[in-house]
Short mmCIF file of C-alpha atoms in Angstrom, two decimals:
data_model
loop_
_atom_site.label_atom_id
_atom_site.label_comp_id
_atom_site.label_asym_id
_atom_site.label_seq_id
_atom_site.Cartn_x
_atom_site.Cartn_y
_atom_site.Cartn_z
CA UNK N 1 103.41 70.41 84.00
CA UNK N 2 106.15 70.54 81.43
CA UNK N 3 108.80 73.20 80.87
CA UNK N 4 109.58 76.26 82.91
CA UNK N 5 106.39 77.83 84.35
CA UNK N 6 106.20 81.61 84.65
CA UNK N 7 104.31 81.34 87.93
CA UNK N 8 105.15 78.51 90.29
CA UNK N 9 102.59 77.02 92.66
CA UNK N 10 103.86 75.46 95.86
CA UNK N 11 101.56 73.20 97.86
CA UNK N 12 102.13 73.66 101.61
CA UNK N 13 101.14 70.91 104.04
CA UNK N 14 99.82 73.29 106.67
CA UNK N 15 99.04 70.76 109.39
CA UNK N 16 101.27 68.55 111.51
CA UNK N 17 104.34 70.67 112.28
CA UNK N 18 105.60 71.18 115.82
CA UNK N 19 104.27 74.76 115.91
CA UNK N 20 100.92 73.92 114.34
CA UNK N 21 99.26 75.59 111.33
CA UNK N 22 99.91 79.21 112.26
CA UNK N 23 103.64 79.31 111.49
CA UNK N 24 103.15 77.60 108.12
CA UNK N 25 100.43 80.11 107.20
CA UNK N 26 102.69 82.95 108.34
CA UNK N 27 105.49 81.62 106.16
CA UNK N 28 103.23 81.39 103.13
CA UNK N 29 101.94 84.90 103.83
CA UNK N 30 105.51 86.20 103.99
CA UNK N 31 106.25 84.43 100.72
CA UNK N 32 103.22 86.04 99.06
CA UNK N 33 104.62 89.48 99.88
CA UNK N 34 108.22 88.75 98.88
CA UNK N 35 107.97 86.54 95.78
CA UNK N 36 105.53 87.67 93.08
CA UNK N 37 106.29 84.62 90.91
CA UNK N 38 105.22 82.11 93.60
CA UNK N 39 101.65 81.09 94.42
CA UNK N 40 101.05 79.34 97.74
CA UNK N 41 98.42 76.59 97.83
CA UNK N 42 97.64 75.98 101.51
CA UNK N 43 96.40 72.44 102.18
CA UNK N 44 94.74 71.79 105.52
CA UNK N 45 91.75 72.63 107.70
CA UNK N 46 90.10 75.52 105.81
CA UNK N 47 88.46 77.24 108.82
CA UNK N 48 91.76 77.18 110.72
CA UNK N 49 93.69 78.52 107.73
CA UNK N 50 91.11 81.22 106.98
CA UNK N 51 91.18 82.38 110.60
CA UNK N 52 94.97 82.61 110.53
CA UNK N 53 95.03 84.49 107.23
CA UNK N 54 92.51 87.00 108.57
CA UNK N 55 95.05 88.18 111.15
CA UNK N 56 98.16 88.14 108.94
CA UNK N 57 99.24 90.58 106.25
CA UNK N 58 99.40 88.78 102.90
CA UNK N 59 98.71 89.10 99.19
CA UNK N 60 95.40 87.32 98.62
CA UNK N 61 96.05 86.97 94.89
CA UNK N 62 99.04 84.71 95.61
CA UNK N 63 97.42 82.42 98.17
CA UNK N 64 94.64 79.85 97.83
CA UNK N 65 93.30 77.16 100.17
CA UNK N 66 92.44 73.50 99.60
CA UNK N 67 90.59 71.82 102.44
CA UNK N 68 91.96 68.67 104.06
CA UNK N 69 90.27 67.84 107.33
CA UNK N 70 92.85 65.50 108.80
CA UNK N 71 96.61 65.33 109.36
CA UNK N 72 99.42 62.99 110.41
CA UNK N 73 100.95 63.77 113.79
CA UNK N 74 104.66 63.70 114.49
CA UNK N 75 104.37 60.68 116.78
CA UNK N 76 102.25 58.56 114.42
CA UNK N 77 103.56 55.65 112.36
CA UNK N 78 103.52 56.87 108.74
CA UNK N 79 102.11 53.78 107.04
CA UNK N 80 99.35 53.21 109.57
CA UNK N 81 98.44 56.90 109.73
CA UNK N 82 98.15 57.32 105.95
CA UNK N 83 96.06 54.15 105.73
CA UNK N 84 93.65 55.52 108.36
CA UNK N 85 93.76 59.08 107.01
CA UNK N 86 93.82 59.03 103.18
CA UNK N 87 92.58 62.64 103.18
CA UNK N 88 95.29 63.92 105.53
CA UNK N 89 96.88 67.21 104.54
CA UNK N 90 100.21 65.74 103.42
CA UNK N 91 98.51 63.04 101.32
CA UNK N 92 96.16 65.54 99.68
CA UNK N 93 99.02 67.98 99.02
CA UNK N 94 101.12 65.24 97.38
CA UNK N 95 98.16 64.21 95.25
CA UNK N 96 97.55 67.78 94.12
CA UNK N 97 101.20 68.07 93.03
CA UNK N 98 100.98 64.74 91.19
CA UNK N 99 97.81 65.90 89.40
CA UNK N 100 99.46 69.12 88.27
CA UNK N 101 97.61 71.50 90.58
CA UNK N 102 100.97 72.53 92.06
CA UNK N 103 104.59 72.21 91.01
CA UNK N 104 106.15 71.24 94.34
CA UNK N 105 105.38 70.20 97.91
CA UNK N 106 106.65 71.70 101.17
CA UNK N 107 105.93 70.03 104.50
CA UNK N 108 107.17 70.55 108.05
CA UNK N 109 105.22 67.56 109.31
CA UNK N 110 106.02 63.88 109.84
CA UNK N 111 109.02 63.08 107.60
CA UNK N 112 108.11 59.43 107.07
CA UNK N 113 104.54 60.33 106.13
CA UNK N 114 105.80 62.91 103.65
CA UNK N 115 108.19 60.48 101.96
CA UNK N 116 105.55 57.74 101.87
CA UNK N 117 102.93 60.10 100.43
CA UNK N 118 105.37 61.04 97.68
CA UNK N 119 106.14 57.38 96.98
CA UNK N 120 102.44 56.73 96.52
CA UNK N 121 101.68 59.71 94.30
CA UNK N 122 104.93 60.64 92.52
CA UNK N 123 107.01 58.63 90.08
CA UNK N 124 110.71 57.88 90.45
CA UNK N 125 112.92 59.48 87.81
CA UNK N 126 114.08 56.88 85.23
CA UNK N 127 117.36 55.43 86.45
CA UNK N 128 116.58 56.03 90.14
CA UNK N 129 115.62 53.01 92.25
CA UNK N 130 115.23 54.78 95.58
CA UNK N 131 114.80 58.36 96.73
CA UNK N 132 117.31 60.12 98.97
CA UNK N 133 116.91 62.72 101.69
CA UNK N 134 119.60 65.36 101.37
CA UNK N 135 120.56 68.12 103.77
CA UNK N 136 123.05 70.96 103.98
CA UNK N 137 125.55 71.44 106.80
CA UNK N 138 128.01 74.25 107.62
CA UNK N 139 131.68 73.85 106.70
CA UNK N 140 134.93 75.74 106.99
CA UNK N 141 135.04 76.60 103.28
CA UNK N 142 132.68 78.41 100.91
CA UNK N 143 131.58 77.38 97.45
CA UNK N 144 129.61 78.44 94.37
CA UNK N 145 128.61 81.82 93.02
CA UNK N 146 126.71 82.53 96.25
CA UNK N 147 129.78 81.69 98.38
CA UNK N 148 127.65 79.31 100.41
CA UNK N 149 129.41 78.07 103.57
CA UNK N 150 127.77 74.66 103.43
CA UNK N 151 128.00 71.29 101.73
CA UNK N 152 125.33 68.73 100.87
CA UNK N 153 125.14 65.21 102.28
CA UNK N 154 122.82 62.45 101.11
CA UNK N 155 121.21 60.14 101.98
CA UNK N 156 120.41 61.04 105.59
CA UNK N 157 117.50 58.73 106.23
CA UNK N 158 115.29 57.82 103.26
CA UNK N 159 117.21 54.70 102.12
CA UNK N 160 118.87 52.91 105.02
CA UNK N 161 120.46 50.16 102.93
CA UNK N 162 121.78 51.50 99.63
CA UNK N 163 123.33 49.48 96.81
CA UNK N 164 126.20 50.64 94.60
CA UNK N 165 123.60 51.58 91.99
CA UNK N 166 121.75 53.69 94.56
CA UNK N 167 124.95 55.47 95.61
CA UNK N 168 125.73 56.34 91.99
CA UNK N 169 122.23 57.79 91.56
CA UNK N 170 122.60 59.73 94.83
CA UNK N 171 125.86 61.24 93.52
CA UNK N 172 124.21 62.42 90.31
CA UNK N 173 121.19 63.83 92.15
CA UNK N 174 123.32 65.61 94.74
CA UNK N 175 125.53 67.13 92.07
CA UNK N 176 122.51 68.44 90.14
CA UNK N 177 120.99 69.94 93.29
CA UNK N 178 124.24 71.67 94.33
CA UNK N 179 124.67 73.04 90.83
CA UNK N 180 121.16 74.51 90.71
CA UNK N 181 120.55 75.67 94.27
CA UNK N 182 124.10 76.80 95.18
CA UNK N 183 124.97 77.93 91.65
CA UNK N 184 128.07 75.79 91.82
CA UNK N 185 128.80 74.93 88.19
CA UNK N 186 131.02 71.93 88.91
CA UNK N 187 130.46 70.65 92.44
CA UNK N 188 133.00 68.21 93.87
CA UNK N 189 131.37 64.87 94.73
CA UNK N 190 132.81 62.17 97.00
CA UNK N 191 131.84 58.93 98.70
CA UNK N 192 132.03 58.72 102.49
CA UNK N 193 134.26 55.82 103.52
CA UNK N 194 136.81 54.72 106.12
CA UNK N 195 139.75 55.66 103.92
CA UNK N 196 140.56 57.67 100.82
CA UNK N 197 141.91 54.70 98.87
CA UNK N 198 139.54 53.35 96.16
CA UNK N 199 139.51 49.86 97.69
CA UNK N 200 138.47 51.11 101.16
CA UNK N 201 134.95 50.53 102.42
CA UNK N 202 132.27 47.85 102.05
CA UNK N 203 131.78 46.21 98.63
CA UNK N 204 128.94 48.55 97.61
CA UNK N 205 131.14 51.62 98.24
CA UNK N 206 134.08 50.10 96.33
CA UNK N 207 131.81 49.26 93.39
CA UNK N 208 130.21 52.71 93.44
CA UNK N 209 133.71 54.25 93.42
CA UNK N 210 134.60 52.28 90.30
CA UNK N 211 131.43 53.30 88.49
CA UNK N 212 131.60 56.97 89.49
CA UNK N 213 135.23 57.17 88.38
CA UNK N 214 134.08 56.37 84.85
CA UNK N 215 131.41 59.08 84.68
CA UNK N 216 132.95 61.94 82.70
CA UNK N 217 130.11 64.38 83.38
CA UNK N 218 130.52 64.15 87.15
CA UNK N 219 133.25 65.88 89.14
CA UNK N 220 133.94 62.82 91.29
CA UNK N 221 136.99 63.24 93.53
CA UNK N 222 137.04 59.81 95.22
CA UNK N 223 136.54 58.92 98.88
CA UNK N 224 136.50 61.20 101.90
CA UNK N 225 136.61 60.32 105.60
CA UNK N 226 134.56 61.61 108.50
CA UNK N 227 137.16 64.24 109.30
CA UNK N 228 136.52 65.84 105.91
CA UNK N 229 132.83 66.51 106.64
CA UNK N 230 133.26 69.72 108.71
CA UNK N 231 136.28 70.80 106.63
CA UNK N 232 134.13 71.11 103.52
CA UNK N 233 136.69 69.24 101.42
CA UNK N 234 133.98 68.51 98.84
CA UNK N 235 130.59 69.97 97.95
CA UNK N 236 128.53 66.77 97.95
CA UNK N 237 129.07 63.73 100.20
CA UNK N 238 127.33 60.49 99.28
CA UNK N 239 126.48 57.70 101.71
CA UNK N 240 123.60 55.43 102.70
CA UNK N 241 120.74 56.61 104.88
CA UNK N 242 121.92 54.88 108.04
CA UNK N 243 125.42 56.37 108.07
CA UNK N 244 124.17 59.72 106.80
CA UNK N 245 121.61 60.03 109.56
CA UNK N 246 124.22 59.23 112.21
CA UNK N 247 126.49 61.93 110.73
CA UNK N 248 123.66 64.45 110.66
CA UNK N 249 122.73 63.88 114.31
CA UNK N 250 126.40 64.12 115.27
CA UNK N 251 126.75 67.48 113.50
CA UNK N 252 123.62 68.79 115.21
CA UNK N 253 124.96 67.60 118.57
CA UNK N 254 128.33 69.29 118.09
CA UNK N 255 126.64 72.58 117.25
CA UNK N 256 124.38 72.41 120.33
CA UNK N 257 127.31 71.45 122.58
CA UNK N 258 129.48 74.34 121.37
CA UNK N 259 126.68 76.82 122.04
CA UNK N 260 126.02 75.36 125.50
CA UNK N 261 129.72 75.52 126.40
CA UNK N 262 129.85 79.15 125.34
CA UNK N 263 126.86 79.95 127.56
CA UNK N 264 128.45 78.09 130.47
CA UNK N 265 131.74 79.95 130.03
CA UNK N 266 129.91 83.26 129.90
CA UNK N 267 128.21 82.60 133.23
CA UNK N 268 131.18 81.08 135.10
CA UNK N 269 134.07 83.44 134.52
CA UNK N 270 134.51 87.18 134.05
CA UNK N 271 137.70 86.55 132.05
CA UNK N 272 135.92 84.09 129.76
CA UNK N 273 133.07 86.58 129.45
CA UNK N 274 135.50 89.25 128.29
CA UNK N 275 137.04 86.83 125.80
CA UNK N 276 133.66 85.87 124.42
CA UNK N 277 132.77 89.55 124.07
CA UNK N 278 135.89 90.06 121.95
CA UNK N 279 134.79 87.12 119.79
CA UNK N 280 131.17 88.24 119.59
CA UNK N 281 131.23 89.06 115.87
CA UNK N 282 132.72 85.67 115.08
CA UNK N 283 130.17 83.90 117.26
CA UNK N 284 127.34 85.75 115.53
CA UNK N 285 128.78 84.67 112.19
CA UNK N 286 128.85 81.07 113.43
CA UNK N 287 125.22 81.34 114.49
CA UNK N 288 124.31 82.74 111.07
CA UNK N 289 126.10 79.92 109.25
CA UNK N 290 124.53 77.20 111.40
CA UNK N 291 121.06 78.76 111.29
CA UNK N 292 119.10 76.03 109.51
CA UNK N 293 116.11 78.34 109.04
CA UNK N 294 117.88 80.27 106.29
CA UNK N 295 118.25 77.07 104.25
CA UNK N 296 114.53 76.31 104.34
CA UNK N 297 114.55 72.55 104.28
CA UNK N 298 115.93 69.29 102.99
CA UNK N 299 115.07 68.04 99.50
CA UNK N 300 113.80 64.52 98.87
CA UNK N 301 115.60 63.72 95.60
CA UNK N 302 114.68 61.09 93.05
CA UNK N 303 111.02 61.79 92.35
CA UNK N 304 109.59 63.47 89.25
CA UNK N 305 108.15 66.17 91.49
CA UNK N 306 109.88 68.39 94.03
CA UNK N 307 109.44 67.77 97.75
CA UNK N 308 111.17 70.00 100.30
CA UNK N 309 111.00 68.71 103.86
CA UNK N 310 111.16 71.63 106.29
CA UNK N 311 112.29 71.06 109.87
CA UNK N 312 109.45 70.20 112.24
CA UNK N 313 110.36 73.22 114.37
CA UNK N 314 110.26 75.59 111.38
CA UNK N 315 108.82 79.02 111.94
CA UNK N 316 107.60 81.47 109.31
CA UNK N 317 111.03 82.43 107.98
CA UNK N 318 112.08 78.83 107.42
CA UNK N 319 108.76 77.97 105.76
CA UNK N 320 109.08 80.93 103.38
CA UNK N 321 112.65 79.95 102.51
CA UNK N 322 111.58 76.34 101.92
CA UNK N 323 109.05 77.66 99.43
CA UNK N 324 111.73 79.69 97.68
CA UNK N 325 114.06 76.68 97.44
CA UNK N 326 111.24 74.56 96.02
CA UNK N 327 110.40 77.23 93.44
CA UNK N 328 114.04 77.53 92.44
CA UNK N 329 114.29 73.77 91.93
CA UNK N 330 111.16 73.83 89.75
CA UNK N 331 112.26 76.86 87.72
CA UNK N 332 115.63 75.27 86.97
CA UNK N 333 114.09 71.89 86.12
CA UNK N 334 115.93 69.86 88.74
CA UNK N 335 114.23 66.62 87.70
CA UNK N 336 115.37 67.04 84.11
CA UNK N 337 118.91 67.82 85.23
CA UNK N 338 119.01 64.62 87.29
CA UNK N 339 117.61 62.52 84.45
CA UNK N 340 120.17 63.94 82.00
CA UNK N 341 122.98 63.28 84.48
CA UNK N 342 121.94 59.65 84.88
CA UNK N 343 121.65 59.21 81.12
CA UNK N 344 125.27 60.30 80.72
#
């Protein structure tokens, strides 16, 4: 499908999430009522999907079903599972997108299976050697026309060992995504390293720094350190999948620990309880900012088709928002923006 479509079809991998098919169907149903320009193509066990739709309010004109009788479970090895189950819901959904039956894919199932299905059915954008999994995280600052309180970090798991060439491509892809999704016209991009000096870091990071410094179309600000991640010093942080995944898990752990400490303080001391009550509005704001469901999911960048990976624990709201993010990426021709950025 070429150009900007008036109506955007999103293929949803209905099976395989932690909460099962029902929450994905609920999310698609919610989307059908809220977004008249989006059509939801539900891929999975038709009888199960039909039964769920029968009990949920939705717009039938904006939802269709494609049967796929199998799925990949969260605990299965992606390669082995897809080999045994070529007609699994995520594989069928990816194939439908590749064949032009849908514009983008959303899945809350097995991440590895989703990435591998895309590798088998999608094409990499010219100039991209490897795809990257990107994710947003809350920061102290806000950015873009939407005043989003989050930055983007990539890769967080798709490419464990990245070359300098890969890091350059990640920077371009992350910049394009931040510009389109966050409406940030000139996002600040930086490499994650162990020092801000250009010569700091392993050879691939030093080489990537040199190459990015010469790209006039990119707002590259140099290196940042780990301390800059929660500060929101930049809008896009670039690293390899191993380091990025470690950072992501650390951020998730800090958030959970802070919430647990607050609960402990509330139970243990009347004085602390009174203090927390005075801070209640601020705590609610923190919960809103760190609520991953409002962000929908994490994009897999680098393919010629859009894939948004929703969290395995996503409920209806997160699924609907993942669909909206996918549609926005399609409408604003994210793939073309990345290709043009690499060409420059």
